[in-house]
């Protein structure tokens, strides 16, 4: 069964970090079902984390051919452009996904990532607020806690008081507190020893983001 092979490949890729076996399983899935969208997406991400960016994007485009309105597929394509440091296309594909699903957590996260890399910090904060809305976190509570509004002069700094408050309250999957985000923040601040201690925690916990350390821009610092 193709879905079983995709599940096996996912485990081998994200938990066992066995790239070769994961590739064999996902190729077996596509032999069984050449229309399997998740198999194309998984294979695309597997190729990209091994720095085969063109081949990875090609796999995701094939997934899009089979699921042209899927926000999940569109977000994965946004990730491909994120890894290419093509932030304008990251934004375009994230927004395309959000047009189909306005509360798609991962699409909004990559939209915020791209805006952050472009230095559009007020826009990042606004996207974080929309993420909070999706989880039922009241804006009034956030702005009161921050003692600031996303429209004040503080929004030109990163992170602004409001952005810090929002990120502290979001779930991990939506960009909230985690060892990975702490490592990224420490790296951005030039606190490299601290960043590596936090990164050691990410690796010890086998967090999924660790598989793309060599290609994802958030780790550049």
PDB file of C-alpha atoms in Angstrom:
ATOM      1  CA  UNK A   1       0.000   0.000   0.000  1.00  0.00           C
ATOM      2  CA  UNK A   2       1.403   3.383  -1.033  1.00  0.00           C
ATOM      3  CA  UNK A   3       0.184   5.183   2.079  1.00  0.00           C
ATOM      4  CA  UNK A   4       1.970   2.665   4.308  1.00  0.00           C
ATOM      5  CA  UNK A   5       5.188   3.242   2.361  1.00  0.00           C
ATOM      6  CA  UNK A   6       4.793   7.027   2.741  1.00  0.00           C
ATOM      7  CA  UNK A   7       4.269   6.603   6.493  1.00  0.00           C
ATOM      8  CA  UNK A   8       7.396   4.443   6.676  1.00  0.00           C
ATOM      9  CA  UNK A   9       9.387   6.976   4.647  1.00  0.00           C
ATOM     10  CA  UNK A  10       8.184   9.784   6.921  1.00  0.00           C
ATOM     11  CA  UNK A  11       9.386   7.902  10.006  1.00  0.00           C
ATOM     12  CA  UNK A  12      12.733   7.076   8.417  1.00  0.00           C
ATOM     13  CA  UNK A  13      13.211  10.662   7.248  1.00  0.00           C
ATOM     14  CA  UNK A  14      12.152  12.706  10.276  1.00  0.00           C
ATOM     15  CA  UNK A  15      12.814  10.321  13.180  1.00  0.00           C
ATOM     16  CA  UNK A  16      15.533   7.905  12.086  1.00  0.00           C
ATOM     17  CA  UNK A  17      17.386  10.319   9.801  1.00  0.00           C
ATOM     18  CA  UNK A  18      17.980   7.462   7.390  1.00  0.00           C
ATOM     19  CA  UNK A  19      17.816   9.303   4.066  1.00  0.00           C
ATOM     20  CA  UNK A  20      18.642   6.327   1.850  1.00  0.00           C
ATOM     21  CA  UNK A  21      15.968   4.054   3.335  1.00  0.00           C
ATOM     22  CA  UNK A  22      13.427   6.901   3.306  1.00  0.00           C
ATOM     23  CA  UNK A  23      14.088   7.438  -0.396  1.00  0.00           C
ATOM     24  CA  UNK A  24      13.618   3.749  -1.146  1.00  0.00           C
ATOM     25  CA  UNK A  25      10.284   3.718   0.703  1.00  0.00           C
ATOM     26  CA  UNK A  26       8.938   6.837  -1.011  1.00  0.00           C
ATOM     27  CA  UNK A  27       9.995   5.575  -4.442  1.00  0.00           C
ATOM     28  CA  UNK A  28       8.207   2.306  -3.674  1.00  0.00           C
ATOM     29  CA  UNK A  29       5.097   4.340  -2.799  1.00  0.00           C
ATOM     30  CA  UNK A  30       5.219   6.070  -6.174  1.00  0.00           C
ATOM     31  CA  UNK A  31       5.674   2.737  -7.939  1.00  0.00           C
ATOM     32  CA  UNK A  32       2.464   1.555  -6.288  1.00  0.00           C
ATOM     33  CA  UNK A  33       0.563   4.803  -6.874  1.00  0.00           C
ATOM     34  CA  UNK A  34       2.010   7.345  -9.295  1.00  0.00           C
ATOM     35  CA  UNK A  35      -0.685   9.861  -8.248  1.00  0.00           C
ATOM     36  CA  UNK A  36       0.135   9.883  -4.534  1.00  0.00           C
ATOM     37  CA  UNK A  37       0.354  13.582  -3.599  1.00  0.00           C
ATOM     38  CA  UNK A  38       1.952  13.092  -0.181  1.00  0.00           C
ATOM     39  CA  UNK A  39       4.622  10.857  -1.695  1.00  0.00           C
ATOM     40  CA  UNK A  40       5.639  13.594  -4.140  1.00  0.00           C
ATOM     41  CA  UNK A  41       5.730  16.174  -1.351  1.00  0.00           C
ATOM     42  CA  UNK A  42       7.762  13.968   0.950  1.00  0.00           C
ATOM     43  CA  UNK A  43      10.186  13.096  -1.825  1.00  0.00           C
ATOM     44  CA  UNK A  44      10.502  16.777  -2.695  1.00  0.00           C
ATOM     45  CA  UNK A  45      11.397  17.676   0.879  1.00  0.00           C
ATOM     46  CA  UNK A  46      13.795  14.758   1.132  1.00  0.00           C
ATOM     47  CA  UNK A  47      15.599  15.900  -2.020  1.00  0.00           C
ATOM     48  CA  UNK A  48      15.723  19.516  -0.835  1.00  0.00           C
ATOM     49  CA  UNK A  49      17.208  18.685   2.542  1.00  0.00           C
ATOM     50  CA  UNK A  50      19.991  16.969   0.618  1.00  0.00           C
ATOM     51  CA  UNK A  51      20.476  20.259  -1.285  1.00  0.00           C
ATOM     52  CA  UNK A  52      18.849  19.038  -4.534  1.00  0.00           C
ATOM     53  CA  UNK A  53      16.624  22.112  -4.669  1.00  0.00           C
ATOM     54  CA  UNK A  54      15.606  21.945  -8.335  1.00  0.00           C
ATOM     55  CA  UNK A  55      14.656  18.270  -8.145  1.00  0.00           C
ATOM     56  CA  UNK A  56      12.770  18.850  -4.903  1.00  0.00           C
ATOM     57  CA  UNK A  57      10.690  21.659  -6.372  1.00  0.00           C
ATOM     58  CA  UNK A  58       9.976  19.526  -9.458  1.00  0.00           C
ATOM     59  CA  UNK A  59       8.475  16.811  -7.226  1.00  0.00           C
ATOM     60  CA  UNK A  60       6.235  19.360  -5.499  1.00  0.00           C
ATOM     61  CA  UNK A  61       5.072  20.744  -8.845  1.00  0.00           C
ATOM     62  CA  UNK A  62       4.055  17.197  -9.759  1.00  0.00           C
ATOM     63  CA  UNK A  63       2.069  17.046  -6.518  1.00  0.00           C
ATOM     64  CA  UNK A  64       0.364  20.301  -7.520  1.00  0.00           C
ATOM     65  CA  UNK A  65      -0.645  18.773 -10.850  1.00  0.00           C
ATOM     66  CA  UNK A  66      -2.590  16.122  -8.923  1.00  0.00           C
ATOM     67  CA  UNK A  67      -3.965  18.534  -6.288  1.00  0.00           C
ATOM     68  CA  UNK A  68      -4.107  22.011  -7.871  1.00  0.00           C
ATOM     69  CA  UNK A  69      -6.208  23.605  -5.105  1.00  0.00           C
ATOM     70  CA  UNK A  70      -4.449  22.078  -2.101  1.00  0.00           C
ATOM     71  CA  UNK A  71      -3.143  24.697   0.369  1.00  0.00           C
ATOM     72  CA  UNK A  72      -0.908  21.983   1.821  1.00  0.00           C
ATOM     73  CA  UNK A  73       0.838  21.537  -1.541  1.00  0.00           C
ATOM     74  CA  UNK A  74       1.052  25.297  -2.118  1.00  0.00           C
ATOM     75  CA  UNK A  75       2.679  25.751   1.287  1.00  0.00           C
ATOM     76  CA  UNK A  76       5.252  23.076   0.501  1.00  0.00           C
ATOM     77  CA  UNK A  77       6.083  24.957  -2.699  1.00  0.00           C
ATOM     78  CA  UNK A  78       6.472  28.125  -0.587  1.00  0.00           C
ATOM     79  CA  UNK A  79       8.981  26.154   1.509  1.00  0.00           C
ATOM     80  CA  UNK A  80      10.927  25.334  -1.669  1.00  0.00           C
ATOM     81  CA  UNK A  81      11.267  29.029  -2.479  1.00  0.00           C
ATOM     82  CA  UNK A  82      12.150  29.763   1.163  1.00  0.00           C
ATOM     83  CA  UNK A  83      15.065  27.359   0.823  1.00  0.00           C
ATOM     84  CA  UNK A  84      16.145  29.148  -2.357  1.00  0.00           C
ATOM     85  CA  UNK A  85      16.176  32.475  -0.446  1.00  0.00           C
ATOM     86  CA  UNK A  86      13.513  33.633  -2.911  1.00  0.00           C
ATOM     87  CA  UNK A  87      11.379  35.438  -0.370  1.00  0.00           C
ATOM     88  CA  UNK A  88       9.013  37.134  -2.810  1.00  0.00           C
ATOM     89  CA  UNK A  89       7.902  33.772  -4.206  1.00  0.00           C
ATOM     90  CA  UNK A  90       7.721  32.383  -0.663  1.00  0.00           C
ATOM     91  CA  UNK A  91       5.242  35.162   0.105  1.00  0.00           C
ATOM     92  CA  UNK A  92       3.315  34.630  -3.145  1.00  0.00           C
ATOM     93  CA  UNK A  93       2.834  30.881  -2.601  1.00  0.00           C
ATOM     94  CA  UNK A  94       2.029  31.304   1.101  1.00  0.00           C
ATOM     95  CA  UNK A  95      -0.627  33.877   0.233  1.00  0.00           C
ATOM     96  CA  UNK A  96      -1.978  31.577  -2.474  1.00  0.00           C
ATOM     97  CA  UNK A  97      -2.358  28.822   0.150  1.00  0.00           C
ATOM     98  CA  UNK A  98      -4.025  31.240   2.564  1.00  0.00           C
ATOM     99  CA  UNK A  99      -6.486  32.264  -0.149  1.00  0.00           C
ATOM    100  CA  UNK A 100      -7.720  28.653  -0.069  1.00  0.00           C
ATOM    101  CA  UNK A 101      -7.451  28.260   3.712  1.00  0.00           C
ATOM    102  CA  UNK A 102      -7.281  31.522   5.658  1.00  0.00           C
ATOM    103  CA  UNK A 103      -6.203  29.807   8.891  1.00  0.00           C
ATOM    104  CA  UNK A 104      -3.536  27.520   7.427  1.00  0.00           C
ATOM    105  CA  UNK A 105      -0.983  27.681  10.242  1.00  0.00           C
ATOM    106  CA  UNK A 106       2.070  26.567   8.274  1.00  0.00           C
ATOM    107  CA  UNK A 107       1.366  28.895   5.336  1.00  0.00           C
ATOM    108  CA  UNK A 108       1.103  31.896   7.651  1.00  0.00           C
ATOM    109  CA  UNK A 109       4.284  30.849   9.427  1.00  0.00           C
ATOM    110  CA  UNK A 110       6.294  30.821   6.182  1.00  0.00           C
ATOM    111  CA  UNK A 111       4.700  34.093   5.131  1.00  0.00           C
ATOM    112  CA  UNK A 112       5.934  35.600   8.414  1.00  0.00           C
ATOM    113  CA  UNK A 113       9.372  34.015   7.925  1.00  0.00           C
ATOM    114  CA  UNK A 114       9.768  35.614   4.491  1.00  0.00           C
ATOM    115  CA  UNK A 115       8.602  39.019   5.713  1.00  0.00           C
ATOM    116  CA  UNK A 116      11.101  38.739   8.584  1.00  0.00           C
ATOM    117  CA  UNK A 117      13.976  38.063   6.175  1.00  0.00           C
ATOM    118  CA  UNK A 118      12.913  41.110   4.143  1.00  0.00           C
ATOM    119  CA  UNK A 119      12.981  43.250   7.285  1.00  0.00           C
ATOM    120  CA  UNK A 120       9.254  44.026   7.127  1.00  0.00           C
ATOM    121  CA  UNK A 121       8.859  43.669  10.864  1.00  0.00           C
ATOM    122  CA  UNK A 122       5.532  45.468  11.216  1.00  0.00           C
ATOM    123  CA  UNK A 123       4.061  43.031   8.659  1.00  0.00           C
ATOM    124  CA  UNK A 124       5.574  40.068  10.544  1.00  0.00           C
ATOM    125  CA  UNK A 125       3.875  41.216  13.738  1.00  0.00           C
ATOM    126  CA  UNK A 126       0.559  41.541  11.918  1.00  0.00           C
ATOM    127  CA  UNK A 127       0.888  37.984  10.600  1.00  0.00           C
ATOM    128  CA  UNK A 128       1.678  36.745  14.105  1.00  0.00           C
ATOM    129  CA  UNK A 129      -1.476  38.474  15.330  1.00  0.00           C
ATOM    130  CA  UNK A 130      -3.506  36.741  12.604  1.00  0.00           C
ATOM    131  CA  UNK A 131      -1.937  33.452  13.723  1.00  0.00           C
ATOM    132  CA  UNK A 132      -3.037  34.232  17.284  1.00  0.00           C
ATOM    133  CA  UNK A 133      -6.558  34.997  16.012  1.00  0.00           C
ATOM    134  CA  UNK A 134      -6.703  31.512  14.494  1.00  0.00           C
ATOM    135  CA  UNK A 135      -6.003  30.023  17.928  1.00  0.00           C
ATOM    136  CA  UNK A 136      -8.593  32.178  19.675  1.00  0.00           C
ATOM    137  CA  UNK A 137      -6.073  34.419  21.440  1.00  0.00           C
ATOM    138  CA  UNK A 138      -7.680  37.841  21.881  1.00  0.00           C
ATOM    139  CA  UNK A 139      -5.749  40.755  20.380  1.00  0.00           C
ATOM    140  CA  UNK A 140      -6.775  43.009  23.238  1.00  0.00           C
ATOM    141  CA  UNK A 141      -5.108  40.650  25.695  1.00  0.00           C
ATOM    142  CA  UNK A 142      -1.910  40.635  23.640  1.00  0.00           C
ATOM    143  CA  UNK A 143      -1.707  44.378  23.100  1.00  0.00           C
ATOM    144  CA  UNK A 144      -2.466  45.048  26.765  1.00  0.00           C
ATOM    145  CA  UNK A 145       0.285  42.629  27.838  1.00  0.00           C
ATOM    146  CA  UNK A 146       2.760  44.230  25.444  1.00  0.00           C
ATOM    147  CA  UNK A 147       1.789  47.761  26.369  1.00  0.00           C
ATOM    148  CA  UNK A 148       2.071  48.572  22.680  1.00  0.00           C
ATOM    149  CA  UNK A 149       0.190  48.401  19.410  1.00  0.00           C
ATOM    150  CA  UNK A 150       1.414  46.788  16.202  1.00  0.00           C
ATOM    151  CA  UNK A 151       1.075  50.205  14.582  1.00  0.00           C
ATOM    152  CA  UNK A 152       3.416  52.061  16.969  1.00  0.00           C
ATOM    153  CA  UNK A 153       7.025  53.018  16.318  1.00  0.00           C
ATOM    154  CA  UNK A 154       8.058  49.892  18.263  1.00  0.00           C
ATOM    155  CA  UNK A 155       6.905  47.773  15.325  1.00  0.00           C
ATOM    156  CA  UNK A 156       9.962  48.802  13.278  1.00  0.00           C
ATOM    157  CA  UNK A 157      12.194  46.915  15.735  1.00  0.00           C
ATOM    158  CA  UNK A 158      12.472  43.155  15.779  1.00  0.00           C
ATOM    159  CA  UNK A 159      11.120  41.652  17.800  1.00  0.00           C
ATOM    160  CA  UNK A 160       8.852  44.443  19.019  1.00  0.00           C
ATOM    161  CA  UNK A 161       7.295  44.098  22.509  1.00  0.00           C
ATOM    162  CA  UNK A 162       4.043  43.005  20.889  1.00  0.00           C
ATOM    163  CA  UNK A 163       5.782  40.400  18.685  1.00  0.00           C
ATOM    164  CA  UNK A 164       7.527  38.937  21.741  1.00  0.00           C
ATOM    165  CA  UNK A 165       4.243  38.651  23.629  1.00  0.00           C
ATOM    166  CA  UNK A 166       2.464  36.996  20.682  1.00  0.00           C
ATOM    167  CA  UNK A 167       5.262  34.485  20.042  1.00  0.00           C
ATOM    168  CA  UNK A 168       5.332  33.553  23.732  1.00  0.00           C
ATOM    169  CA  UNK A 169       1.629  32.611  23.591  1.00  0.00           C
ATOM    170  CA  UNK A 170       1.467  30.767  20.282  1.00  0.00           C
ATOM    171  CA  UNK A 171       1.654  26.944  20.161  1.00  0.00           C
ATOM    172  CA  UNK A 172       5.014  25.520  19.086  1.00  0.00           C
ATOM    173  CA  UNK A 173       3.653  24.448  15.684  1.00  0.00           C
ATOM    174  CA  UNK A 174       2.537  28.027  15.032  1.00  0.00           C
ATOM    175  CA  UNK A 175       5.867  29.623  15.897  1.00  0.00           C
ATOM    176  CA  UNK A 176       5.626  29.606  19.685  1.00  0.00           C
ATOM    177  CA  UNK A 177       8.376  28.919  22.241  1.00  0.00           C
ATOM    178  CA  UNK A 178      10.673  25.993  21.409  1.00  0.00           C
ATOM    179  CA  UNK A 179      14.333  25.052  21.583  1.00  0.00           C
ATOM    180  CA  UNK A 180      14.559  25.554  17.822  1.00  0.00           C
ATOM    181  CA  UNK A 181      13.180  29.092  17.937  1.00  0.00           C
ATOM    182  CA  UNK A 182      15.429  29.888  20.903  1.00  0.00           C
ATOM    183  CA  UNK A 183      18.468  28.656  18.942  1.00  0.00           C
ATOM    184  CA  UNK A 184      17.494  30.773  15.929  1.00  0.00           C
ATOM    185  CA  UNK A 185      16.998  33.868  18.105  1.00  0.00           C
ATOM    186  CA  UNK A 186      20.325  33.341  19.885  1.00  0.00           C
ATOM    187  CA  UNK A 187      22.100  32.936  16.554  1.00  0.00           C
ATOM    188  CA  UNK A 188      20.545  36.146  15.239  1.00  0.00           C
ATOM    189  CA  UNK A 189      21.764  37.956  18.369  1.00  0.00           C
ATOM    190  CA  UNK A 190      25.298  36.641  17.920  1.00  0.00           C
ATOM    191  CA  UNK A 191      25.088  34.443  21.027  1.00  0.00           C
ATOM    192  CA  UNK A 192      26.609  31.467  19.242  1.00  0.00           C
ATOM    193  CA  UNK A 193      27.559  29.336  22.271  1.00  0.00           C
ATOM    194  CA  UNK A 194      24.014  29.637  23.608  1.00  0.00           C
ATOM    195  CA  UNK A 195      22.614  28.892  20.166  1.00  0.00           C
ATOM    196  CA  UNK A 196      24.616  25.666  19.923  1.00  0.00           C
ATOM    197  CA  UNK A 197      23.469  24.524  23.380  1.00  0.00           C
ATOM    198  CA  UNK A 198      19.876  25.051  22.300  1.00  0.00           C
ATOM    199  CA  UNK A 199      20.557  23.353  18.980  1.00  0.00           C
ATOM    200  CA  UNK A 200      21.942  20.343  20.860  1.00  0.00           C
ATOM    201  CA  UNK A 201      18.505  20.076  22.507  1.00  0.00           C
ATOM    202  CA  UNK A 202      16.792  20.204  19.109  1.00  0.00           C
ATOM    203  CA  UNK A 203      18.970  17.356  17.855  1.00  0.00           C
ATOM    204  CA  UNK A 204      18.604  15.293  21.033  1.00  0.00           C
ATOM    205  CA  UNK A 205      14.819  15.593  20.752  1.00  0.00           C
ATOM    206  CA  UNK A 206      14.924  14.612  17.066  1.00  0.00           C
ATOM    207  CA  UNK A 207      12.809  17.624  16.157  1.00  0.00           C
ATOM    208  CA  UNK A 208      11.651  17.536  12.538  1.00  0.00           C
ATOM    209  CA  UNK A 209      13.214  20.924  11.718  1.00  0.00           C
ATOM    210  CA  UNK A 210      16.694  19.488  12.325  1.00  0.00           C
ATOM    211  CA  UNK A 211      16.633  17.549   9.047  1.00  0.00           C
ATOM    212  CA  UNK A 212      16.909  20.786   7.056  1.00  0.00           C
ATOM    213  CA  UNK A 213      19.670  22.514   9.019  1.00  0.00           C
ATOM    214  CA  UNK A 214      21.859  22.764   5.919  1.00  0.00           C
ATOM    215  CA  UNK A 215      19.259  24.401   3.658  1.00  0.00           C
ATOM    216  CA  UNK A 216      16.741  26.459   5.663  1.00  0.00           C
ATOM    217  CA  UNK A 217      17.583  30.200   5.896  1.00  0.00           C
ATOM    218  CA  UNK A 218      16.525  30.554   9.531  1.00  0.00           C
ATOM    219  CA  UNK A 219      19.724  28.685  10.425  1.00  0.00           C
ATOM    220  CA  UNK A 220      22.050  30.923   8.393  1.00  0.00           C
ATOM    221  CA  UNK A 221      23.375  32.754  11.439  1.00  0.00           C
TER     222      UNK A 221
END
